[in-house]
PDB file of C-alpha atoms and ligand atoms in Angstrom:
ATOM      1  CA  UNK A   1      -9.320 -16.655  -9.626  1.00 47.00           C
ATOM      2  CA  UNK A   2      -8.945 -13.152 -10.240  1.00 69.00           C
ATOM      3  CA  UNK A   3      -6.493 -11.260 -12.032  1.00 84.00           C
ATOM      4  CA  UNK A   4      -3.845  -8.970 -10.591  1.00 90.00           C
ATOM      5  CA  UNK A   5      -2.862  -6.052 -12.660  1.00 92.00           C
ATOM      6  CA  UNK A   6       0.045  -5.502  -9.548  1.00 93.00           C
ATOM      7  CA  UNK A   7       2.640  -7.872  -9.167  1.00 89.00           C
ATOM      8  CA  UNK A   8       4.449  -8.799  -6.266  1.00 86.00           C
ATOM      9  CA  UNK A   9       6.440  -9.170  -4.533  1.00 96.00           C
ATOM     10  CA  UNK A  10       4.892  -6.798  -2.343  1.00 98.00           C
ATOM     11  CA  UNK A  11       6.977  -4.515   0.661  1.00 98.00           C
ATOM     12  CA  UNK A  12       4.646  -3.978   3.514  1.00 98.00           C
ATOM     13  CA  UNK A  13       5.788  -2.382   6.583  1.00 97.00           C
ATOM     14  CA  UNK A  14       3.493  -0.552   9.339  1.00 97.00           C
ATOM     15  CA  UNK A  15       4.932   1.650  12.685  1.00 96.00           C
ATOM     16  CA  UNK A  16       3.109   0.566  15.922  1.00 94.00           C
ATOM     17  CA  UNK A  17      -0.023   2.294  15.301  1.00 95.00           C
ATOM     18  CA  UNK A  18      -0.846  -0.223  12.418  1.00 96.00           C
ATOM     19  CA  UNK A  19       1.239  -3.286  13.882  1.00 94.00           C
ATOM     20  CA  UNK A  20      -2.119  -5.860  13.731  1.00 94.00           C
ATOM     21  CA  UNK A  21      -3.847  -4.382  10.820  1.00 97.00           C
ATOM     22  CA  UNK A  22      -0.291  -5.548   8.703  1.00 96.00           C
ATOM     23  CA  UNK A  23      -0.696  -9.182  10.657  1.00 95.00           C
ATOM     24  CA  UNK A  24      -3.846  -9.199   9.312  1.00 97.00           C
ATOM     25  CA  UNK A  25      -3.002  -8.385   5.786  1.00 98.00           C
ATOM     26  CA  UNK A  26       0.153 -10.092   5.494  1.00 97.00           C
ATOM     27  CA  UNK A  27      -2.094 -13.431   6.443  1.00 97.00           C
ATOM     28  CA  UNK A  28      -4.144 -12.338   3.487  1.00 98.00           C
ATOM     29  CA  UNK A  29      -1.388 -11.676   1.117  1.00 97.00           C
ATOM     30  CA  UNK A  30      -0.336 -15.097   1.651  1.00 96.00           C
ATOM     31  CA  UNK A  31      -3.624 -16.040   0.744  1.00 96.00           C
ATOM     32  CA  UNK A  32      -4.122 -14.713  -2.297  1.00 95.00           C
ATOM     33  CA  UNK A  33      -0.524 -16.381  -3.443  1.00 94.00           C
ATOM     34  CA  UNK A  34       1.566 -12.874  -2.991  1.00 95.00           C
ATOM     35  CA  UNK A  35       5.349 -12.937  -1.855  1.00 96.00           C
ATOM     36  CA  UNK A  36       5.803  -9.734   0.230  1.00 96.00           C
ATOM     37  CA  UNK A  37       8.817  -8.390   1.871  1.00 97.00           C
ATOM     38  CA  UNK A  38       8.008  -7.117   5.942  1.00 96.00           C
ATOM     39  CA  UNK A  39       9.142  -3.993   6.520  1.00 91.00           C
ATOM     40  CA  UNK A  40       8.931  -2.863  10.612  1.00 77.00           C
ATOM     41  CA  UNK A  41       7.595  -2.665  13.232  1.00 77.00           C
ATOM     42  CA  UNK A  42       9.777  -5.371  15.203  1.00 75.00           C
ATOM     43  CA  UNK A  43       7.751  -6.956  17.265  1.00 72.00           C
ATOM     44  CA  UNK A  44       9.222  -5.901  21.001  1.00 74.00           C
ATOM     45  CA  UNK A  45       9.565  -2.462  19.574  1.00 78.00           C
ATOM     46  CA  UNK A  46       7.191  -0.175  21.688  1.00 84.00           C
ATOM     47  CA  UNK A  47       7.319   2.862  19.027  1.00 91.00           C
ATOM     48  CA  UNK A  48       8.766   3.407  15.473  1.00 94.00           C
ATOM     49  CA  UNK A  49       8.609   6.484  13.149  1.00 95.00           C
ATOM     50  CA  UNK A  50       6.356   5.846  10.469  1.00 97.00           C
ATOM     51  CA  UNK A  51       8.536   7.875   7.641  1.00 98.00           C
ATOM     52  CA  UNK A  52      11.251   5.473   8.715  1.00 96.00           C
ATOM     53  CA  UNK A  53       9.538   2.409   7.187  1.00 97.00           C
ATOM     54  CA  UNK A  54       7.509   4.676   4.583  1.00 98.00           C
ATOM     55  CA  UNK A  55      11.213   5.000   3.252  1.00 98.00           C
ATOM     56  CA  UNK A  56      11.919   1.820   3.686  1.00 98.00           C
ATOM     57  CA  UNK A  57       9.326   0.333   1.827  1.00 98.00           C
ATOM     58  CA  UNK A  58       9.299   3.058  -0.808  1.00 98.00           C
ATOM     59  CA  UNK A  59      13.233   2.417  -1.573  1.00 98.00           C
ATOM     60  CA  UNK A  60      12.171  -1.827  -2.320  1.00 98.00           C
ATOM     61  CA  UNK A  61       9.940  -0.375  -5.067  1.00 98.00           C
ATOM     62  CA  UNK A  62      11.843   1.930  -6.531  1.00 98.00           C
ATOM     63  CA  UNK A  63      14.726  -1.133  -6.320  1.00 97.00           C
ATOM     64  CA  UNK A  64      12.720  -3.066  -8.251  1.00 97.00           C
ATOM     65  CA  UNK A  65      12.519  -6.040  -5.143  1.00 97.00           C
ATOM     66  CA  UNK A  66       8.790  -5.216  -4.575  1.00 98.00           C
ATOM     67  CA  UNK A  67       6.362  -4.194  -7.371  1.00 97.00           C
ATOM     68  CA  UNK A  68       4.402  -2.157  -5.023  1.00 98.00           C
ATOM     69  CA  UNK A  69       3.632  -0.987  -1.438  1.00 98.00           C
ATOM     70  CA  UNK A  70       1.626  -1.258   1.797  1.00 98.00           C
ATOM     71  CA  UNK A  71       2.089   0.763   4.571  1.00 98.00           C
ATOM     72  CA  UNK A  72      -0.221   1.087   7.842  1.00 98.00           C
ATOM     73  CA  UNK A  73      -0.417   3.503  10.447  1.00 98.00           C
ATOM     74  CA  UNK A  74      -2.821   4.951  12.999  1.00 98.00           C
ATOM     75  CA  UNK A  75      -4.331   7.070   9.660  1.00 98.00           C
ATOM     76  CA  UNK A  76      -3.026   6.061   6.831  1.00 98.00           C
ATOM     77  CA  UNK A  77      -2.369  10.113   6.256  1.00 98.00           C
ATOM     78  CA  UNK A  78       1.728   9.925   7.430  1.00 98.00           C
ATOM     79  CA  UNK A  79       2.706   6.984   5.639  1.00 98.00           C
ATOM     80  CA  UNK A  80       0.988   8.733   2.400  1.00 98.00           C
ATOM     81  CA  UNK A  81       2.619  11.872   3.051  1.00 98.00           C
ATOM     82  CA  UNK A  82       6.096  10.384   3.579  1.00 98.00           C
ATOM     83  CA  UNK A  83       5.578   7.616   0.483  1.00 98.00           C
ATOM     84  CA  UNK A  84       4.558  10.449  -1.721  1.00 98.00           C
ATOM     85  CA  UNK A  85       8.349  12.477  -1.267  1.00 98.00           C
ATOM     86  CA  UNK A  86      10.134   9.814  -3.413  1.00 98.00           C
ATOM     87  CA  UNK A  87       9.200  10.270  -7.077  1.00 97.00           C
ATOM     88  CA  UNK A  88       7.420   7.701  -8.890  1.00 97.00           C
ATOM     89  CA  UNK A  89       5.985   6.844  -5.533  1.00 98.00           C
ATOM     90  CA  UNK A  90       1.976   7.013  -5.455  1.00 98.00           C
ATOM     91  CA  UNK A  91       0.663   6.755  -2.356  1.00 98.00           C
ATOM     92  CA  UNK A  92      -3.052   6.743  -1.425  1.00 98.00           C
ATOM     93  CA  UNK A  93      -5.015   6.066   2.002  1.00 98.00           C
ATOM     94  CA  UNK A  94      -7.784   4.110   1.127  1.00 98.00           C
ATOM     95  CA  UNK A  95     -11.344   4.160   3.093  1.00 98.00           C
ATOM     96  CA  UNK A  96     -13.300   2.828   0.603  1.00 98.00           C
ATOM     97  CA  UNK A  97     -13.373   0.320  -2.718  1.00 98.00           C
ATOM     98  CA  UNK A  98     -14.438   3.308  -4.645  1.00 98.00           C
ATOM     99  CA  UNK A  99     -11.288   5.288  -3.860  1.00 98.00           C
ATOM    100  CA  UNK A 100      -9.138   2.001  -4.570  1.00 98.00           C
ATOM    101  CA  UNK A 101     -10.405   1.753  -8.092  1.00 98.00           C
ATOM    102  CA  UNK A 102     -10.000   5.091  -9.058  1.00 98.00           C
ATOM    103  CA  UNK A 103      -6.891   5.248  -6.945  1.00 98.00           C
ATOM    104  CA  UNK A 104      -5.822   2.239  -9.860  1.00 98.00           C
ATOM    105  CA  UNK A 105      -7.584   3.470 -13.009  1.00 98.00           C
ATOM    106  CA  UNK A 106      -6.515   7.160 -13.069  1.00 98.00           C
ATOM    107  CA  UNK A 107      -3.451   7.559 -11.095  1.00 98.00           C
ATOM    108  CA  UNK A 108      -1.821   4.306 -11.511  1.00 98.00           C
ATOM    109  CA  UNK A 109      -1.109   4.096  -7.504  1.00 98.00           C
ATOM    110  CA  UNK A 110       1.350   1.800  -6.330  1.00 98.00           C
ATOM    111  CA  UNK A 111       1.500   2.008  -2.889  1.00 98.00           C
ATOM    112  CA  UNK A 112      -1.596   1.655  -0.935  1.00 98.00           C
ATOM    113  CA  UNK A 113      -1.815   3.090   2.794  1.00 99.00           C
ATOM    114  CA  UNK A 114      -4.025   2.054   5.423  1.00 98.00           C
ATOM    115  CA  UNK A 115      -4.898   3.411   8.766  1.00 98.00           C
ATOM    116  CA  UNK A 116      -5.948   1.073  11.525  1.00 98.00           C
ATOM    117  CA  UNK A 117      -7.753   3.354  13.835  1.00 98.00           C
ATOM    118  CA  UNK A 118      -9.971   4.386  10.860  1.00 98.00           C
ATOM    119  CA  UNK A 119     -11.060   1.155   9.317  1.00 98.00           C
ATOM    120  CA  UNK A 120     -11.347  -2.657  10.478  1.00 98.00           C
ATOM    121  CA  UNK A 121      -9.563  -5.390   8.599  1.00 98.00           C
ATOM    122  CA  UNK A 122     -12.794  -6.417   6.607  1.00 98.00           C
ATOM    123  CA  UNK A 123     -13.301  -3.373   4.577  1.00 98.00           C
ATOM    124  CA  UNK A 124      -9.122  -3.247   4.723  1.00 98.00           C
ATOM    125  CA  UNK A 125      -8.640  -6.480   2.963  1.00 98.00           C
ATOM    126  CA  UNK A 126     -11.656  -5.481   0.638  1.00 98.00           C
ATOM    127  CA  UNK A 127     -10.194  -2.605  -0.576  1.00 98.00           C
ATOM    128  CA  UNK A 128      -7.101  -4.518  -1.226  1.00 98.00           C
ATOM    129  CA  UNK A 129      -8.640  -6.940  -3.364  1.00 97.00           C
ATOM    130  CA  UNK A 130      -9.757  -4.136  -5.513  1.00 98.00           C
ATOM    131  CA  UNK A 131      -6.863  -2.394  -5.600  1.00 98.00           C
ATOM    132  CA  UNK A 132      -4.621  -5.205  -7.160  1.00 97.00           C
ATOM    133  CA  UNK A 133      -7.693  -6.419  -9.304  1.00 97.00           C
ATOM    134  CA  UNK A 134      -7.791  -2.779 -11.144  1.00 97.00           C
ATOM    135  CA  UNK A 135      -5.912  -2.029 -13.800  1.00 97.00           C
ATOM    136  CA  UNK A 136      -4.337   1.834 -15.164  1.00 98.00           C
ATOM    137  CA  UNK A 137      -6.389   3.124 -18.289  1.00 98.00           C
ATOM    138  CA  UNK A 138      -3.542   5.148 -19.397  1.00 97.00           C
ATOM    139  CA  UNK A 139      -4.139   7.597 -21.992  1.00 97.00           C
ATOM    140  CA  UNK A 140      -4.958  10.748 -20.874  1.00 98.00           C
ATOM    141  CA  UNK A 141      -4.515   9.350 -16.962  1.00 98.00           C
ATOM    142  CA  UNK A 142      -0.658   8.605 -18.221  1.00 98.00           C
ATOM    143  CA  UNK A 143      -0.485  12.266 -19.489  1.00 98.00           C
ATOM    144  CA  UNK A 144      -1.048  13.433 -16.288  1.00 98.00           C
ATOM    145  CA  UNK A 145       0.921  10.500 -14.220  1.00 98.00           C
ATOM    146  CA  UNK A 146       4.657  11.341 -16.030  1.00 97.00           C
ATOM    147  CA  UNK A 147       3.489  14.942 -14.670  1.00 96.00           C
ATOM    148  CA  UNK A 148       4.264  14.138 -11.260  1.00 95.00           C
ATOM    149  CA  UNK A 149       7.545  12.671 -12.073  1.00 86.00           C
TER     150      UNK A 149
HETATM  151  C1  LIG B 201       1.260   7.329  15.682  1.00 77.31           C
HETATM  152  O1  LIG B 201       0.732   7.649  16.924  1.00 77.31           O
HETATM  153  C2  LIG B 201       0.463   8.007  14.578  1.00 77.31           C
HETATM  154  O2  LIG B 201       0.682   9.370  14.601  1.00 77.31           O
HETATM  155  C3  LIG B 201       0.813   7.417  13.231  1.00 77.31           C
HETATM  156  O3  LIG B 201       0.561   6.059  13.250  1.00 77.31           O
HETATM  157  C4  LIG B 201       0.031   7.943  12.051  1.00 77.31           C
HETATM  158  O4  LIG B 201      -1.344   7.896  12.277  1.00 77.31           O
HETATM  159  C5  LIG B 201       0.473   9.201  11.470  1.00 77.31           C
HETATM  160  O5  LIG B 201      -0.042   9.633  10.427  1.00 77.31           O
END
């Protein structure tokens, strides 16, 4: 089994643009043995502002009830945009293993954003196994993290 350098429980919310990508990942999180915490989009809801559950999700971290984040959207780019505004939030839209890794290693990301019309839910849940899997180096990366406040 592999080990997970981010704990849970995890806050995952998505607006309706990424409603079946989070199915698909919540299924997985359960998986894998995570807790996670469902933030929007209620299910008969036709439309829902993504910063809406961005904050949502962002305000469980920084409450200490989640230990990080996973938000999905059409994109990925709005819920990054809005999790990014709350400090000690980092948010990054994945499209790629490569970018989850570094995305771990050198900025110590804890929220991880996803954008359903850009990538399918094999390469999704891929990049999420990295992501947990990969630990901060610190050093000189935490230099440059407590810059961004
Ligand atoms: C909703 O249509 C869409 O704009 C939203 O899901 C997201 O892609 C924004 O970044």
């Amino acid at each position: 089994m592999s080990q997970f350098f981010l704990k849970g429980p995890v806050a995952i919310g998505s607006d309706h643009a990424g409603r079946e990508l989070k199915y698909e990942i919540t299924q997985h999180l359960h998986h894998k043995g995570f807790e996670f915490i469902e933030f929007g989009v209620d299910p008969f809801a036709t439309k829902v502002d993504y910063p809406s559950v961005a904050n949502l999700v962002c305000e469980a971290i920084k409450d200490s009830k989640a230990g990080f984040g996973i938000l999905v959207c059409g994109t990925g780019i709005g819920m990054a945009i809005a999790a990014n505004r709350h400090p000690g939030i980092r948010a990054v839209d994945c499209t790629s293993e490569f970018m989850a890794t570094l995305s771990r290693a050198h900025n110590d990301a804890n929220v991880l954003t996803f954008g359903q019309r850009l990538i399918g839910p094999g390469l999704a849940l891929s990049i999420l196994d990295v992501f947990v899997a990969t630990p901060f180096e610190g050093g000189r990366h935490q230099v440059r993290v407590d810059m961004l406040g």
